[in-house]
Amino acid sequence: MIKSNGINKINIAVFISGTGSNFKNLIKDSKKKNAKYRVCLVVSNHIKAKGLDYASRAKIKKKIIDYSNLRSSEKIILKYLKKNKIQIICLAGFMKILSKNFIDNFVGKILNIHPSLLPKYKGLNTHQRAIKNKEKYSGCSVHLVNSKLDSGKIILQKKVKINKKDTPKSLAKKVLKQEHILYPKALVKVLSSL
Ligand code: GRF
């Protein structure tokens, strides 16, 4: 059973590779009164990830890993997570696939946000594919991470209507807006079930 730390907050780490708007949003949500978690650490495989600026501003620890060797990179990350007493990991635009060994260290405790209504459109270019297939709806999903890509248990989803005029860019923008609402909700749901 997972125990929250001293003042009843769960320590989370967010993994990013780029813009980090979901990371920024989780930081914001964690500052709310009665928040059940605190963002302690950000891990990035990219030193120039824009999202790292949010960590600097919020004085959140950063760990940059070049990932040239998956095994040793994950070993370093796991050690760092342990050192910082991280209990939950939120992937938010993290473009590396975690190994089974890594996931086995955090079973049921790694979340990911994906810009489609899973199980539809796993992987990349989700908006482009949804529009091409003339879908009426797309959306976003927060799910637990297992060793198969975008396939773990779904925690929450939000539908977004696709209009005739939508482009992958406009749809991405609409979906991202919903992601920022969905991720904190899904995280709280997971935390309440621990
Ligand atoms: C989001 O669309 C998320 O669903 C996907 O990658 C994007 C990350 O955006 N996994 P951001 O870096 O959080 O702005």
CSV table of C-alpha atoms in Angstrom, one decimal, residues 6-180:
chain,number,residue,atom,x,y,z
A,6,GLY,CA,4.6,13.8,6.0
A,7,ILE,CA,2.0,16.3,5.3
A,8,ASN,CA,-0.3,14.0,3.4
A,9,LYS,CA,0.8,14.7,-0.1
A,10,ILE,CA,1.9,12.2,-2.7
A,11,ASN,CA,5.2,12.9,-4.4
A,12,ILE,CA,4.9,12.8,-8.2
A,13,ALA,CA,7.4,13.1,-11.0
A,14,VAL,CA,6.4,14.3,-14.5
A,15,PHE,CA,8.3,13.0,-17.6
A,16,ILE,CA,8.4,15.3,-20.6
A,17,SER,CA,10.1,15.7,-23.9
A,18,GLY,CA,8.8,19.0,-25.3
A,19,THR,CA,6.4,21.8,-24.7
A,20,GLY,CA,5.2,20.7,-21.3
A,21,SER,CA,1.8,22.3,-21.1
A,22,ASN,CA,0.4,19.4,-19.2
A,23,PHE,CA,3.4,19.5,-16.9
A,24,LYS,CA,2.7,23.3,-16.3
A,25,ASN,CA,-0.9,22.5,-15.7
A,26,LEU,CA,-0.2,19.8,-13.1
A,27,ILE,CA,2.1,22.2,-11.3
A,28,LYS,CA,-0.7,24.7,-11.2
A,29,ASP,CA,-3.2,22.2,-10.0
A,30,SER,CA,-0.8,20.9,-7.3
A,31,LYS,CA,-0.7,24.4,-5.8
A,32,LYS,CA,-4.4,24.5,-5.2
A,33,LYS,CA,-5.7,24.3,-1.6
A,34,ASN,CA,-6.3,20.6,-0.6
A,35,ALA,CA,-4.2,19.3,-3.5
A,36,LYS,CA,-3.4,15.6,-2.8
A,37,TYR,CA,0.0,15.7,-4.5
A,38,ARG,CA,3.1,17.7,-5.1
A,39,VAL,CA,5.2,17.8,-8.2
A,40,CYS,CA,8.7,17.1,-6.9
A,41,LEU,CA,10.6,16.3,-10.1
A,42,VAL,CA,10.6,16.6,-13.8
A,43,VAL,CA,12.5,14.1,-16.0
A,44,SER,CA,13.3,15.1,-19.6
A,45,ASN,CA,15.2,13.3,-22.3
A,46,HIS,CA,15.8,16.6,-24.0
A,47,ILE,CA,17.9,19.4,-22.5
A,48,LYS,CA,16.1,22.0,-24.7
A,49,ALA,CA,12.5,20.9,-23.8
A,50,LYS,CA,10.5,24.1,-23.4
A,51,GLY,CA,8.7,22.5,-20.4
A,52,LEU,CA,11.9,22.7,-18.3
A,53,ASP,CA,11.4,26.4,-18.0
A,54,TYR,CA,8.3,25.7,-15.9
A,55,ALA,CA,10.4,23.6,-13.6
A,56,SER,CA,12.9,26.5,-13.1
A,57,ARG,CA,10.1,29.0,-12.4
A,58,ALA,CA,8.4,26.7,-9.9
A,59,LYS,CA,11.7,25.6,-8.4
A,60,ILE,CA,11.1,21.9,-9.2
A,61,LYS,CA,14.1,19.6,-9.5
A,62,LYS,CA,15.1,18.6,-13.1
A,63,LYS,CA,16.7,15.5,-14.3
A,64,ILE,CA,17.9,15.4,-17.9
A,65,ILE,CA,18.8,12.0,-19.3
A,66,ASP,CA,20.2,11.7,-22.8
A,67,TYR,CA,18.8,8.1,-23.3
A,68,SER,CA,21.7,7.1,-25.5
A,69,ASN,CA,21.6,3.8,-23.6
A,70,LEU,CA,18.1,2.8,-22.5
A,71,ARG,CA,19.2,0.4,-19.7
A,72,SER,CA,21.7,2.7,-18.0
A,73,SER,CA,19.4,5.8,-18.5
A,74,GLU,CA,16.5,4.0,-16.8
A,75,LYS,CA,18.8,2.8,-14.0
A,76,ILE,CA,19.9,6.4,-13.3
A,77,ILE,CA,16.3,7.6,-13.4
A,78,LEU,CA,15.1,4.8,-11.0
A,79,LYS,CA,17.8,5.7,-8.6
A,80,TYR,CA,16.9,9.4,-8.7
A,81,LEU,CA,13.2,8.6,-8.3
A,82,LYS,CA,13.9,6.5,-5.2
A,83,LYS,CA,16.2,9.2,-3.8
A,84,ASN,CA,13.4,11.8,-4.2
A,85,LYS,CA,10.8,9.4,-2.8
A,86,ILE,CA,8.6,9.6,-5.9
A,87,GLN,CA,5.4,7.6,-5.6
A,88,ILE,CA,3.6,8.3,-8.9
A,89,ILE,CA,4.9,9.1,-12.4
A,90,CYS,CA,2.9,11.1,-14.9
A,91,LEU,CA,4.1,10.9,-18.5
A,92,ALA,CA,3.1,14.1,-20.3
A,93,GLY,CA,4.4,14.2,-23.9
A,94,PHE,CA,7.3,11.9,-23.0
A,95,MET,CA,8.6,10.5,-26.3
A,96,LYS,CA,10.5,7.5,-25.0
A,97,ILE,CA,9.1,4.1,-24.4
A,98,LEU,CA,9.7,2.7,-20.9
A,99,SER,CA,11.0,-0.8,-20.6
A,100,LYS,CA,9.1,-3.6,-18.8
A,101,ASN,CA,11.8,-3.6,-16.1
A,102,PHE,CA,11.2,0.1,-15.5
A,103,ILE,CA,7.4,-0.3,-15.4
A,104,ASP,CA,7.7,-3.3,-13.0
A,105,ASN,CA,9.2,-0.9,-10.5
A,106,PHE,CA,6.0,1.2,-10.6
A,107,VAL,CA,3.2,-1.1,-11.4
A,108,GLY,CA,-0.2,0.8,-11.4
A,109,LYS,CA,1.7,4.0,-10.6
A,110,ILE,CA,2.6,5.3,-14.0
A,111,LEU,CA,0.0,7.4,-15.9
A,112,ASN,CA,0.1,8.7,-19.4
A,113,ILE,CA,-2.1,11.1,-21.3
A,114,HIS,CA,-2.8,10.3,-25.0
A,115,PRO,CA,-4.5,12.5,-27.5
A,116,SER,CA,-7.2,10.1,-28.8
A,117,LEU,CA,-10.1,8.1,-27.5
A,118,LEU,CA,-8.2,4.9,-26.8
A,119,PRO,CA,-8.2,2.1,-27.8
A,120,LYS,CA,-8.5,4.0,-31.1
A,121,TYR,CA,-5.4,5.7,-32.6
A,122,LYS,CA,-2.6,4.5,-30.4
A,123,GLY,CA,0.8,5.9,-31.3
A,124,LEU,CA,1.6,9.1,-33.2
A,125,ASN,CA,-0.3,11.5,-35.5
A,126,THR,CA,-3.6,10.7,-33.9
A,127,HIS,CA,-5.4,13.9,-35.0
A,128,GLN,CA,-4.3,13.5,-38.6
A,129,ARG,CA,-5.5,9.9,-38.7
A,130,ALA,CA,-8.8,10.7,-36.9
A,131,ILE,CA,-9.6,13.4,-39.5
A,132,LYS,CA,-8.6,11.3,-42.4
A,133,ASN,CA,-10.9,8.5,-41.2
A,134,LYS,CA,-13.8,11.1,-41.0
A,135,GLU,CA,-14.3,10.4,-37.3
A,136,LYS,CA,-17.1,12.6,-35.7
A,137,TYR,CA,-15.3,12.6,-32.4
A,138,SER,CA,-11.8,12.5,-31.1
A,139,GLY,CA,-10.6,13.3,-27.6
A,140,CYS,CA,-8.1,12.3,-24.9
A,141,SER,CA,-7.4,9.5,-22.5
A,142,VAL,CA,-5.5,9.1,-19.3
A,143,HIS,CA,-4.4,5.5,-18.8
A,144,LEU,CA,-2.1,3.4,-16.7
A,145,VAL,CA,1.1,2.4,-18.4
A,146,ASN,CA,1.9,-1.2,-19.1
A,147,SER,CA,4.5,-2.7,-21.4
A,148,LYS,CA,2.3,-2.4,-24.5
A,149,LEU,CA,2.1,1.0,-26.1
A,150,ASP,CA,-1.0,3.1,-25.1
A,151,SER,CA,-2.7,0.0,-23.9
A,152,GLY,CA,-3.0,0.1,-20.1
A,153,LYS,CA,-6.2,0.5,-18.1
A,154,ILE,CA,-8.1,3.7,-19.0
A,155,ILE,CA,-8.7,6.0,-16.1
A,156,LEU,CA,-10.7,8.8,-17.7
A,157,GLN,CA,-11.5,10.0,-21.2
A,158,LYS,CA,-13.0,13.1,-22.7
A,159,LYS,CA,-14.7,13.4,-26.1
A,160,VAL,CA,-14.1,16.3,-28.4
A,161,LYS,CA,-16.2,17.0,-31.5
A,162,ILE,CA,-14.4,17.1,-34.8
A,163,ASN,CA,-15.9,19.8,-37.1
A,164,LYS,CA,-15.7,19.7,-40.9
A,165,LYS,CA,-13.2,22.6,-40.9
A,166,ASP,CA,-10.9,21.0,-38.3
A,167,THR,CA,-7.2,20.5,-39.3
A,168,PRO,CA,-4.8,18.3,-37.2
A,169,LYS,CA,-3.6,21.6,-35.7
A,170,SER,CA,-7.0,23.0,-34.7
A,171,LEU,CA,-8.1,19.6,-33.4
A,172,ALA,CA,-4.8,19.3,-31.4
A,173,LYS,CA,-5.5,22.7,-29.8
A,174,LYS,CA,-9.1,21.7,-28.8
A,175,VAL,CA,-8.0,18.3,-27.4
A,176,LEU,CA,-5.1,19.8,-25.5
A,177,LYS,CA,-7.4,22.2,-23.8
A,178,GLN,CA,-9.4,19.2,-22.5
A,179,GLU,CA,-6.2,17.3,-21.6
A,180,HIS,CA,-5.5,20.1,-19.1
